[in-house]
Coordinates of C-alpha atoms and ligand atoms in Angstrom, one line a residue:
X1185 CA 77.7 93.2 85.4
X1186 CA 76.2 91.1 88.2
X1187 CA 76.9 87.4 88.3
X1188 CA 74.3 84.6 88.4
X1189 CA 74.6 81.0 89.4
X1190 CA 72.0 78.2 89.8
X1191 CA 72.0 74.5 90.5
X1192 CA 69.5 71.7 90.6
X1193 CA 70.8 68.4 92.0
X1194 CA 70.4 65.8 94.7
X1195 CA 73.0 66.9 97.2
X1196 CA 73.7 70.3 98.9
X1197 CA 73.9 73.1 96.4
X1198 CA 75.1 75.8 98.9
X1199 CA 78.8 75.3 98.6
X1200 CA 78.8 75.0 94.8
X1201 CA 76.8 78.2 94.5
X1202 CA 78.9 80.1 97.0
X1203 CA 82.1 79.0 95.2
X1204 CA 80.6 79.9 91.9
X1205 CA 79.7 83.4 93.2
X1206 CA 83.2 83.9 94.4
X1207 CA 84.4 83.2 90.9
X1208 CA 81.9 85.7 89.5
X1209 CA 82.7 88.4 92.0
X1210 CA 84.7 90.3 89.4
X1211 CA 81.3 91.0 87.7
X1212 CA 80.0 93.1 90.6
X1213 CA 80.5 93.0 94.3
X1214 CA 78.4 95.5 96.2
X1215 CA 76.0 92.9 97.6
X1216 CA 75.1 89.3 97.2
X1217 CA 72.4 86.7 97.9
X1218 CA 71.4 83.1 97.7
X1219 CA 68.1 81.2 97.7
X1220 CA 68.2 77.5 98.6
X1221 CA 65.3 75.1 98.4
X1222 CA 64.9 71.9 100.2
X1223 CA 61.5 71.7 101.8
X1224 CA 61.0 75.5 101.7
X1225 CA 62.9 78.3 99.9
X1226 CA 65.4 80.1 102.2
X1227 CA 66.7 83.5 101.0
X1228 CA 69.8 85.1 102.5
X1229 CA 71.2 88.5 101.3
X1230 CA 74.0 90.7 102.5
X1231 CA 75.6 94.0 101.5
X1232 CA 79.3 93.6 100.5
X1233 CA 81.3 90.6 99.3
X1234 CA 80.5 86.9 99.0
X1235 CA 82.6 86.4 102.2
X1236 CA 80.0 88.5 104.1
X1237 CA 77.1 86.4 102.6
X1238 CA 78.9 83.2 103.7
X1239 CA 79.0 84.5 107.3
X1240 CA 75.3 85.0 107.6
X1241 CA 74.1 81.7 106.2
X1242 CA 73.6 79.3 109.0
X1243 CA 75.7 76.1 108.7
X1244 CA 72.6 73.9 108.8
X1245 CA 70.9 75.7 105.8
X1246 CA 71.3 74.0 102.5
X1247 CA 69.2 72.8 99.6
X1248 CA 69.2 70.7 96.5
X1249 CA 68.0 73.6 94.3
X1250 CA 69.5 77.1 94.5
X1251 CA 70.1 80.3 92.8
X1252 CA 72.7 83.0 93.7
X1253 CA 73.6 86.5 92.6
X1254 CA 76.5 89.0 93.1
X1255 CA 75.4 92.5 92.3
X1256 CA 76.6 95.7 90.6
X1257 CA 73.8 98.2 91.4
X1258 CA 71.9 99.7 88.6
X1259 CA 68.5 100.4 90.2
X1260 CA 68.8 101.5 93.8
X1261 CA 71.7 101.6 96.3
X1262 CA 73.6 98.5 97.4
X1263 CA 71.4 97.3 100.3
X1264 CA 69.8 94.1 101.6
X1265 CA 66.3 94.9 100.2
X1266 CA 67.8 95.7 96.7
X1267 CA 70.1 92.6 96.7
X1268 CA 68.9 89.6 94.8
X1269 CA 67.2 87.1 94.9
X1270 CA 63.8 88.8 94.8
X1271 CA 60.5 87.1 95.6
X1272 CA 56.9 87.5 94.5
X1273 CA 54.4 88.7 97.1
X1274 CA 53.2 85.1 97.9
X1275 CA 56.8 83.8 97.9
X1276 CA 55.9 81.3 95.2
X1277 CA 58.6 82.6 92.8
X1278 CA 62.2 83.6 93.6
X1279 CA 64.5 84.9 90.9
X1280 CA 67.9 86.5 90.2
X1281 CA 68.6 88.8 87.3
X1282 CA 71.5 90.4 85.5
X1283 CA 70.7 93.2 83.1
X1284 CA 68.5 96.3 82.8
X1285 CA 64.7 96.2 82.1
X1286 CA 63.8 99.4 80.2
X1287 CA 60.1 99.2 80.7
X1288 CA 60.0 98.4 84.4
X1289 CA 58.3 101.6 85.4
X1290 CA 55.5 101.0 82.9
X1291 CA 55.0 97.4 84.0
X1292 CA 55.2 98.4 87.7
X1293 CA 52.1 100.6 87.2
X1294 CA 50.1 97.6 86.1
X1295 CA 51.0 95.5 89.2
X1296 CA 48.9 96.1 92.3
X1297 CA 51.3 94.7 94.9
X1298 CA 53.7 96.2 97.5
X1299 CA 57.3 96.6 96.3
X1300 CA 60.0 96.0 98.8
X1301 CA 63.0 97.2 96.7
X1302 CA 63.9 99.8 94.2
X1303 CA 64.9 97.2 91.6
X1304 CA 63.6 96.4 88.1
X1305 CA 64.1 92.7 89.1
X1306 CA 61.3 92.8 91.6
X1307 CA 59.0 94.0 88.8
X1308 CA 59.9 90.8 86.8
X1309 CA 59.1 88.4 89.6
X1310 CA 55.8 90.2 90.5
X1311 CA 54.8 90.2 86.8
X1312 CA 55.6 86.4 86.7
X1313 CA 53.2 85.8 89.6
X1314 CA 50.5 87.9 87.9
X1315 CA 50.9 85.9 84.6
X1316 CA 50.9 82.6 86.6
X1317 CA 47.6 83.5 88.2
X1318 CA 46.1 84.4 84.8
X1319 CA 47.5 81.4 82.9
X1320 CA 47.8 78.7 85.5
X1321 CA 51.0 77.3 84.0
X1322 CA 54.5 78.2 85.2
X1323 CA 56.3 77.7 82.0
X1324 CA 53.7 79.6 79.9
X1325 CA 53.8 82.4 82.5
X1326 CA 57.6 82.5 82.4
X1327 CA 57.6 82.8 78.6
X1328 CA 54.9 85.5 78.7
X1329 CA 56.8 87.4 81.4
X1330 CA 60.0 87.5 79.4
X1331 CA 58.1 88.4 76.2
X1332 CA 56.8 91.5 78.1
X1333 CA 60.3 92.7 79.0
X1334 CA 62.2 95.3 77.0
X1335 CA 65.9 95.4 77.8
X1336 CA 68.6 93.0 78.8
X1337 CA 68.3 90.1 81.2
X1338 CA 69.8 86.8 82.3
X1339 CA 67.4 85.2 84.7
X1340 CA 67.3 82.1 86.9
X1341 CA 64.0 81.3 88.7
X1342 CA 62.8 78.9 91.4
X1343 CA 59.2 77.8 91.8
X1344 CA 58.6 76.9 95.5
X1345 CA 55.9 74.4 94.5
X1346 CA 58.2 72.5 92.1
X1347 CA 61.4 70.7 93.2
X1348 CA 62.0 69.3 89.7
X1349 CA 62.7 72.4 87.7
X1350 CA 64.8 75.6 87.4
X1351 CA 63.7 78.2 84.9
X1352 CA 66.3 80.1 82.9
X1353 CA 66.0 83.0 80.4
X1354 CA 68.4 85.2 78.4
X1355 CA 68.4 88.3 76.3
X1356 CA 71.5 90.4 75.7
X1357 CA 73.1 89.4 79.0
X1358 CA 75.4 86.4 79.2
X1359 CA 74.2 83.1 80.5
X1360 CA 75.3 79.5 80.0
X1361 CA 74.0 76.1 81.1
X1362 CA 76.5 73.7 82.5
X1363 CA 75.7 70.0 82.1
X1364 CA 76.3 67.6 85.0
X1365 CA 76.6 63.8 85.2
X1366 CA 72.9 63.1 84.9
X1367 CA 72.3 63.8 88.6
X1368 CA 72.6 67.6 88.4
X1369 CA 72.8 70.6 86.1
X1370 CA 73.9 74.2 86.7
X1371 CA 73.6 77.6 85.2
X1372 CA 76.1 80.6 85.3
X1373 CA 77.0 83.9 83.8
X1374 CA 80.4 82.6 83.0
X1375 CA 81.8 79.0 82.6
X1376 CA 84.6 79.9 85.1
X1377 CA 82.0 79.8 87.9
X1378 CA 81.0 76.2 87.4
X1379 CA 84.3 74.7 86.2
X1380 CA 84.4 73.2 89.7
X1381 CA 81.6 70.7 88.6
X1382 CA 81.6 70.6 84.8
X1383 CA 83.4 71.6 81.6
X1384 CA 80.4 70.8 79.4
X1385 CA 78.3 73.8 78.5
X1386 CA 75.3 74.8 76.4
X1387 CA 75.4 78.1 74.7
X1388 CA 72.2 80.2 75.0
X1389 CA 71.0 82.7 72.5
X1390 CA 68.9 85.8 73.0
X1391 CA 65.2 85.2 73.4
X1392 CA 65.6 81.6 74.6
X1393 CA 64.6 79.9 77.8
X1394 CA 65.7 76.7 79.4
X1395 CA 63.8 74.3 81.6
X1396 CA 66.5 72.8 83.7
X1397 CA 66.0 69.5 85.5
X1398 CA 68.5 67.2 87.2
X1399 CA 68.8 65.1 84.1
X1400 CA 68.0 67.5 81.2
X1401 CA 68.2 71.0 79.8
X1402 CA 65.4 71.8 77.3
X1403 CA 66.0 75.0 75.3
X1404 CA 62.9 76.7 74.0
X1405 CA 62.0 79.9 72.2
X1406 CA 59.7 82.4 73.8
X1407 CA 56.9 80.8 71.7
X1408 CA 57.6 77.4 73.2
X1409 CA 59.3 75.7 70.3
X1410 CA 62.0 73.3 71.4
X1411 CA 65.6 73.9 70.0
X1412 CA 68.4 71.3 69.8
X1413 CA 71.9 72.3 70.5
X1414 CA 75.1 70.3 71.1
X1415 CA 77.2 71.1 74.2
X1416 CA 80.8 72.3 73.9
X1417 CA 83.8 71.8 76.2
X1418 CA 85.0 74.9 78.0
X1419 CA 88.7 75.0 77.4
X1420 CA 89.7 76.9 80.5
X1421 CA 92.4 75.5 82.7
X1422 CA 91.0 75.6 86.2
X1423 CA 94.5 76.6 87.5
X1424 CA 94.4 79.7 85.2
X1425 CA 91.6 81.2 87.3
X1426 CA 93.4 80.8 90.7
X1427 CA 95.6 83.4 92.2
X1428 CA 98.2 80.9 93.3
X1429 CA 100.8 82.5 95.5
X1430 CA 100.1 86.0 94.1
X1431 CA 98.7 88.7 96.4
X1432 CA 96.4 89.9 93.6
X1433 CA 95.1 88.8 90.3
X1434 CA 96.4 92.1 88.8
X1435 CA 100.0 91.3 89.8
X1436 CA 99.7 87.7 88.4
X1437 CA 98.2 89.0 85.1
X1438 CA 100.9 91.7 84.7
X1439 CA 103.5 89.0 85.2
X1440 CA 101.9 86.8 82.6
X1441 CA 102.4 89.3 79.8
X1442 CA 105.6 88.0 78.4
X1443 CA 104.1 84.5 78.2
X1444 CA 101.0 85.8 76.6
X1445 CA 103.0 87.5 73.8
X1446 CA 104.9 84.2 73.2
X1447 CA 101.5 82.4 73.1
X1448 CA 100.2 84.9 70.5
X1449 CA 103.3 84.4 68.3
X1450 CA 102.7 80.7 68.5
X1451 CA 99.0 80.9 67.6
X1452 CA 99.4 83.2 64.7
X1453 CA 102.3 81.8 62.8
X1454 CA 102.6 78.7 60.7
X1455 CA 105.5 76.2 60.6
X1456 CA 107.4 78.5 58.3
X1457 CA 107.3 81.3 60.8
X1458 CA 104.8 83.3 58.6
X1459 CA 101.7 85.0 60.0
X1460 CA 98.7 82.9 59.3
X1461 CA 95.1 84.1 59.9
X1462 CA 91.9 82.2 59.3
X1463 CA 90.8 82.4 55.7
X1464 CA 87.6 84.3 56.7
X1465 CA 89.6 87.0 58.5
X1466 CA 91.8 87.4 55.4
X1467 CA 88.8 87.9 53.2
X1468 CA 87.2 90.4 55.5
X1469 CA 90.3 92.6 55.8
X1470 CA 91.2 92.4 52.1
X1471 CA 87.8 93.8 51.1
X1472 CA 87.8 96.8 53.5
X1473 CA 88.4 100.3 52.3
X1474 CA 88.4 101.7 55.9
X1475 CA 88.6 100.1 59.3
X1476 CA 86.3 101.4 62.1
X1477 CA 87.6 100.3 65.5
X1478 CA 84.9 100.3 68.2
X1479 CA 85.7 99.6 71.9
X1480 CA 85.5 100.9 75.5
X1481 CA 88.0 101.7 78.2
X1482 CA 91.4 100.0 78.0
X1483 CA 90.3 98.2 74.8
X1484 CA 89.6 101.6 73.2
X1485 CA 93.2 102.7 74.2
X1486 CA 94.5 99.5 72.5
X1487 CA 92.4 100.6 69.5
X1488 CA 94.2 104.0 69.3
X1489 CA 97.5 102.1 69.0
X1490 CA 95.8 99.7 66.5
X1491 CA 94.9 102.7 64.3
X1492 CA 98.6 103.7 64.1
X1493 CA 99.6 100.1 63.3
X1494 CA 97.0 99.6 60.6
X1495 CA 97.6 103.0 58.9
X1496 CA 101.3 103.0 59.1
X1497 CA 101.9 99.3 58.2
X1498 CA 99.0 98.5 56.0
X1499 CA 98.1 102.0 54.7
X1500 CA 94.4 101.5 55.3
X1501 CA 92.5 104.5 56.8
X1502 CA 91.3 103.7 60.3
X1503 CA 89.1 105.4 62.8
X1504 CA 88.7 104.6 66.5
X1505 CA 85.4 105.2 68.3
X1506 CA 84.2 104.9 71.8
X1507 CA 81.4 102.4 71.6
X1508 CA 78.9 104.3 73.8
X1509 CA 79.2 107.3 71.5
X1510 CA 79.2 105.6 68.2
X1511 CA 75.6 104.6 68.1
X1512 CA 74.4 108.1 68.7
X1513 CA 77.0 109.9 66.6
X1514 CA 77.7 107.6 63.7
X1515 CA 80.4 109.0 61.3
X1516 CA 80.0 108.9 57.6
X1517 CA 80.8 105.4 56.5
X1518 CA 82.8 104.4 53.4
X1519 CA 81.5 101.9 50.8
X1520 CA 83.3 98.9 52.3
X1521 CA 83.8 99.5 56.0
X1522 CA 85.2 96.8 58.2
X1523 CA 84.1 97.1 61.8
X1524 CA 86.7 95.9 64.3
X1525 CA 85.4 95.3 67.8
X1526 CA 88.0 95.1 70.5
X1527 CA 86.8 93.6 73.8
X1528 CA 88.6 91.5 76.4
X1529 CA 85.3 90.0 77.7
X1530 CA 83.4 90.0 74.4
X1531 CA 80.3 90.9 76.5
X1532 CA 80.5 94.7 76.8
X1533 CA 77.0 96.0 76.2
X1534 CA 78.0 99.3 74.6
X1535 CA 80.1 97.6 72.0
X1536 CA 77.5 95.0 71.4
X1537 CA 74.8 97.6 70.8
X1538 CA 77.0 99.0 67.9
X1539 CA 77.6 95.5 66.5
X1540 CA 73.8 94.9 66.4
X1541 CA 73.4 98.3 64.6
X1542 CA 76.1 97.8 62.0
X1543 CA 74.9 94.3 61.2
X1544 CA 71.4 95.7 60.5
X1545 CA 73.1 98.0 58.0
X1546 CA 74.7 95.0 56.4
X1547 CA 78.3 95.6 57.3
X1548 CA 80.9 93.1 58.2
X1549 CA 82.5 92.8 61.6
X1550 CA 85.6 91.2 63.1
X1551 CA 85.9 90.8 66.9
X1552 CA 89.2 90.7 68.8
X1553 CA 88.4 89.1 72.1
X1554 CA 89.9 87.0 74.9
X1555 CA 86.8 84.9 75.3
X1556 CA 85.9 82.3 72.7
X1557 CA 82.2 81.9 72.3
X1558 CA 81.4 85.3 73.9
X1559 CA 78.5 87.4 72.5
X1560 CA 80.7 89.7 70.4
X1561 CA 82.6 86.8 69.0
X1562 CA 79.5 84.8 68.1
X1563 CA 77.7 87.7 66.5
X1564 CA 80.6 89.1 64.4
X1565 CA 81.5 87.5 61.1
X1566 CA 85.0 86.5 62.3
X1567 CA 87.0 86.4 65.6
X1568 CA 90.7 86.8 66.4
X1569 CA 91.4 85.5 69.9
X1570 CA 93.8 87.1 72.3
X1571 CA 95.0 83.9 73.8
X1572 CA 95.8 85.7 77.1
X1573 CA 94.1 83.3 79.4
X1574 CA 91.3 84.5 81.8
X1575 CA 91.7 88.1 83.0
X1576 CA 90.1 88.4 86.4
X1577 CA 91.4 91.7 87.9
X1578 CA 89.0 94.5 87.1
X1579 CA 92.0 96.6 85.9
X1580 CA 92.9 95.2 82.5
X1581 CA 96.6 94.6 81.9
X1582 CA 97.5 91.5 79.9
X1583 CA 94.5 91.9 77.6
X1584 CA 95.8 95.4 76.6
X1585 CA 99.2 94.1 75.5
X1586 CA 97.6 91.1 73.9
X1587 CA 95.2 93.3 72.0
X1588 CA 98.1 95.4 70.7
X1589 CA 100.1 92.3 69.7
X1590 CA 97.1 90.8 67.8
X1591 CA 96.4 94.2 66.2
X1592 CA 100.0 94.3 64.9
X1593 CA 99.5 90.8 63.4
X1594 CA 96.3 92.0 61.8
X1595 CA 98.0 95.1 60.4
X1596 CA 100.7 92.9 58.9
X1597 CA 98.3 90.6 57.3
X1598 CA 96.3 93.5 55.8
X1599 CA 99.6 94.9 54.5
X1600 CA 100.6 91.7 53.0
X1601 CA 97.2 91.2 51.3
X1602 CA 97.5 94.8 49.9
X1603 CA 101.0 94.0 48.6
X1604 CA 102.8 96.5 51.0
X1605 CA 106.4 96.2 51.9
X1606 CA 106.6 95.0 55.5
X1607 CA 108.8 97.4 57.7
X1608 CA 110.3 94.7 60.0
X1609 CA 110.1 91.1 61.0
X1610 CA 107.1 91.3 63.3
X1611 CA 107.3 87.9 65.0
X1612 CA 111.0 88.4 65.7
X1613 CA 110.3 91.9 67.2
X1614 CA 107.4 90.5 69.3
X1615 CA 109.8 87.8 70.6
X1616 CA 112.2 90.6 71.6
X1617 CA 109.3 92.5 73.2
X1618 CA 108.5 89.4 75.4
X1619 CA 112.1 89.3 76.6
X1620 CA 112.1 93.0 77.3
X1621 CA 108.8 92.6 79.3
X1622 CA 110.6 89.8 81.3
X1623 CA 113.4 92.2 82.3
X1624 CA 110.9 95.0 83.3
X1625 CA 108.9 92.7 85.4
X1626 CA 112.1 91.5 87.1
X1627 CA 112.6 95.0 88.5
X1628 CA 109.3 95.6 90.1
X1629 CA 110.8 97.1 93.3
X1630 CA 111.9 100.1 91.3
X1631 CA 108.3 100.9 90.4
X1632 CA 107.2 100.3 94.0
X1633 CA 109.7 102.9 95.1
X1634 CA 108.5 105.3 92.3
X1635 CA 104.9 104.8 93.4
X1636 CA 105.8 105.5 97.0
X1637 CA 107.8 108.6 96.1
X1638 CA 105.5 110.2 93.5
X1639 CA 101.9 109.0 94.2
X1640 CA 101.4 107.7 97.7
X1641 CA 100.3 111.1 99.1
X1642 CA 99.2 112.7 95.8
X1643 CA 95.7 114.0 95.0
X1644 CA 96.3 114.0 91.2
X1645 CA 98.8 113.0 88.5
X1646 CA 99.5 113.7 84.8
X1647 CA 100.7 111.3 82.2
X1648 CA 102.4 112.9 79.2
X1649 CA 103.7 111.6 75.9
X1650 CA 103.6 112.2 72.2
X1651 CA 102.3 110.0 69.5
X1652 CA 102.0 106.4 70.7
X1653 CA 103.3 107.5 74.1
X1654 CA 100.4 109.8 74.5
X1655 CA 98.0 106.8 73.9
X1656 CA 99.8 104.8 76.5
X1657 CA 99.6 107.8 78.8
X1658 CA 95.8 107.6 78.6
X1659 CA 96.0 104.0 79.6
X1660 CA 98.3 104.8 82.4
X1661 CA 96.0 107.5 83.7
X1662 CA 93.0 105.1 83.5
X1663 CA 94.9 102.4 85.4
X1664 CA 95.9 104.7 88.1
X1665 CA 92.6 106.4 88.6
X1666 CA 90.5 103.2 88.6
X1667 CA 92.5 101.3 91.3
X1668 CA 94.1 104.1 93.4
X1669 CA 91.4 106.7 93.1
X1670 CA 94.0 109.4 92.3
X1671 CA 92.6 111.9 89.8
X1672 CA 94.8 111.2 86.8
X1673 CA 94.8 112.7 83.3
X1674 CA 96.7 111.6 80.2
X1675 CA 97.7 114.3 77.6
X1676 CA 99.7 114.7 74.5
X1677 CA 102.7 116.7 75.7
X1678 CA 102.1 119.6 73.3
X1679 CA 98.5 120.0 74.4
X1680 CA 99.4 120.8 78.0
X1681 CA 100.0 124.5 77.4
X1682 CA 96.6 124.9 75.8
X1683 CA 94.9 124.6 79.2
X1684 CA 95.8 121.7 81.5
X1685 CA 99.1 123.3 82.6
X1686 CA 97.0 125.6 84.8
X1687 CA 96.6 122.6 87.1
X1688 CA 100.4 122.1 87.6
X1689 CA 101.5 123.3 91.0
X1690 CA 104.3 122.5 93.5
X1691 CA 104.6 118.8 93.8
X1692 CA 102.2 117.7 91.0
X1693 CA 103.5 114.3 89.8
X1694 CA 104.0 114.2 86.0
X1695 CA 104.8 110.8 84.6
X1696 CA 106.2 111.1 81.1
X1697 CA 107.0 108.5 78.4
X1698 CA 109.9 109.2 76.0
X1699 CA 110.1 106.4 73.5
X1700 CA 109.3 108.0 70.1
X1701 CA 112.3 108.9 68.0
X1702 CA 110.6 111.6 66.1
X1703 CA 109.3 113.5 69.1
X1704 CA 111.7 112.8 72.0
X1705 CA 113.2 116.3 71.9
X1706 CA 109.8 117.9 71.8
X1707 CA 108.5 116.0 74.9
X1708 CA 111.7 116.9 76.8
X1709 CA 110.7 120.5 76.2
X1710 CA 107.2 119.7 77.7
X1711 CA 108.8 118.2 80.8
X1712 CA 110.9 121.3 81.3
X1713 CA 107.7 123.4 81.1
X1714 CA 106.0 121.5 83.9
X1715 CA 109.1 121.3 86.1
X1716 CA 109.4 125.1 85.7
X1717 CA 105.9 125.3 87.3
X1718 CA 106.7 123.1 90.3
X1719 CA 105.9 119.6 88.9
X1720 CA 107.9 116.6 90.0
X1721 CA 108.9 114.7 87.0
X1722 CA 109.0 110.9 86.7
X1723 CA 110.3 110.2 83.3
X1724 CA 110.4 106.8 81.7
X1725 CA 112.5 106.8 78.6
X1726 CA 113.8 104.3 76.0
X1727 CA 117.5 103.5 75.4
X1728 CA 119.0 106.0 73.0
X1729 CA 116.7 108.8 74.2
X1730 CA 117.5 108.7 77.9
X1731 CA 118.7 111.6 80.1
X1732 CA 120.6 111.4 83.3
X1733 CA 117.8 111.9 85.8
X1734 CA 115.2 109.6 84.2
X1735 CA 113.4 107.4 86.6
X1736 CA 113.7 104.3 84.4
X1737 CA 115.3 103.5 81.1
X1738 CA 113.6 100.8 79.0
X1739 CA 115.5 98.5 76.7
X1740 CA 115.0 99.5 73.1
X1741 CA 112.2 97.9 71.0
X1742 CA 110.9 98.6 67.6
X1743 CA 109.3 102.2 67.7
X1744 CA 105.9 101.0 66.5
X1745 CA 105.7 98.3 69.2
X1746 CA 106.8 100.5 72.1
X1747 CA 103.3 100.6 73.7
X1748 CA 103.8 96.9 74.5
X1749 CA 106.6 97.8 76.9
X1750 CA 106.0 101.4 77.9
X1751 CA 102.7 100.4 79.5
X1752 CA 104.3 98.0 81.9
X1753 CA 105.9 100.6 84.2
X1754 CA 102.6 102.5 84.2
X1755 CA 100.7 99.4 85.2
X1756 CA 103.2 98.6 87.9
X1757 CA 103.3 102.1 89.3
X1758 CA 99.5 102.1 89.4
X1759 CA 99.4 98.8 91.2
X1760 CA 101.9 99.9 93.8
X1761 CA 100.2 103.3 94.3
X1762 CA 96.9 101.5 95.0
X1763 CA 98.7 99.2 97.5
X1764 CA 100.4 102.1 99.2
X1765 CA 97.0 103.8 99.6
X1766 CA 95.4 100.6 101.0
X1767 CA 93.0 100.2 98.1
X1768 CA 91.3 97.0 97.0
X1769 CA 93.4 96.4 93.9
X1770 CA 91.4 93.6 92.3
X1771 CA 88.0 95.0 93.1
X1772 CA 88.0 98.8 92.9
X1773 CA 85.0 100.7 94.1
X1774 CA 82.0 101.2 91.8
X1775 CA 83.5 99.1 89.0
X1776 CA 82.9 95.6 87.6
X1777 CA 85.0 93.6 85.2
X1778 CA 82.4 92.9 82.5
X1779 CA 80.2 95.9 81.7
X1780 CA 77.1 94.2 80.4
X1781 CA 74.7 97.1 80.8
X1782 CA 74.6 100.1 78.5
Ligands
LIG924 O1 85.8 93.6 78.1 P1 86.1 94.9 77.4 O2 87.5 95.0 76.9 O3 85.1 95.2 76.3 O4 85.9 96.0 78.5 C1 86.1 97.4 78.2 C2 86.3 98.2 79.5 O5 85.2 98.1 80.3 C3 87.6 97.8 80.2 O6 88.7 97.8 79.4 C4 87.8 98.7 81.4 O7 88.1 100.0 81.0 C5 88.9 98.2 82.3 N1 88.4 98.0 83.7 C6 90.1 99.1 82.4 O8 91.1 98.5 83.2

């Protein structure tokens, strides 16, 4: 959460930094700020989006050194005083920060200066000035300051007395250095922000600082030891991060799902058409006596489907845990557990905290992520990539279907390693799924009408299903609530009469999935129960299980893979409901794409 950019060069940094912040807006967008240094340091901050910040910066203001920030509030409301950058009392140091400092209150008591904001970040910059006064050396004071902090931080700092250096520090929050052509260097929370000027990046590890000049990037430990590291090329196609002709990233990303499935098939099969995983992944999975899936939000919902796939196809017991609960409520572990982290961004702090914990216990971890080189990827033993291309809309769509497809491939590989009979030709069925997705996406107007009819004026909604359909219902409810602000709940159909049915009244929309051959008659009974109490039913069924008044009938796919197609109508209905209610689809209130604080 929060996005950081920085630049040190010879020409105007303002436009590069503003464009970079626009690319990072998905990380938080309640307020933003920029500090630009030419002769002096100029700080501009505004509540709201980057567009609002642009408006208030006078055309003539620019600088060759600058740092910028887009915020997702943790300490204090979104306001100009709480927006970053923050400055020390004398104005000597200016910094931006992403993360949460846990001992900020303790440090604050040791600082005899007035505070202008409610943020933990201002504590850092004031501590920096205190240490500088004591030590007389900026770099030493910077290292000492960071050593005093407990918690997570990605920091970029300007010293108003030094036009030759930017100071960078990182611990548990993502930050990368982008290498320029010898006349400039940049820093950003995510390579996407700086693809406009470079595709060469230096990975930074926790507890490292960087002294950035126009010509060099010197990585050091907090003790001052210099570290050597080779840069890598960010393999992101700049066009992948543009919206193109689409009204929203979410719509573009939903439309990309068939292509993502085809991409996954290509990446995980060899020339004979057989599933082929990296040797390391094979070893990890063949050793495991139980799989513990750890994830958050949409990735957790994909994990619920993954459990069914791994248990039913490979016969390996699998548990699914919400990351933020796992650390405080660890289940009994088997002798050879395999931890499977599912995370689109690979940066989610709750999941990362669990990874750190299980590594301390000596367990092995595999990460499924969309972002190569992300923290969860680097720190796990092995990674399986989703190959979904950058996902920018806060509401996750193509990452969910990619996660399920990769989990199916993993389940097949575990099954094969364990000598199990494979139930169907997975790659062939995935290809069929992609074609089915194409046909659903070609009928968007149907879902627009359904959203209009069922959800436009609604206060709440229910998503029902049984088995895999109930897991997809949870995802449908999450999608709807996060972008349209309609109170939405997902329930297994049979559970309704144990309490939630009390909420059904005249006109309550109930969206039900009917795709599971073993329970389709039971769920039809549940639909009757809610309709008898006044609910309006929107039923999405699968060929062979359809009824006359169903709202949409999906082409038939392999029952174990139905979540890959049943979720599409729910994503589309949520999207169109949000549009009909005039909501900001790509940037819903209070949320951020990458949740890098616990
Ligand atoms: O990057 P991750 O997959 O670890 O993110 C986990 C959740 O924060 C994320 O899936 C969230 O629930 C989405 N906004 C849902 O659309």
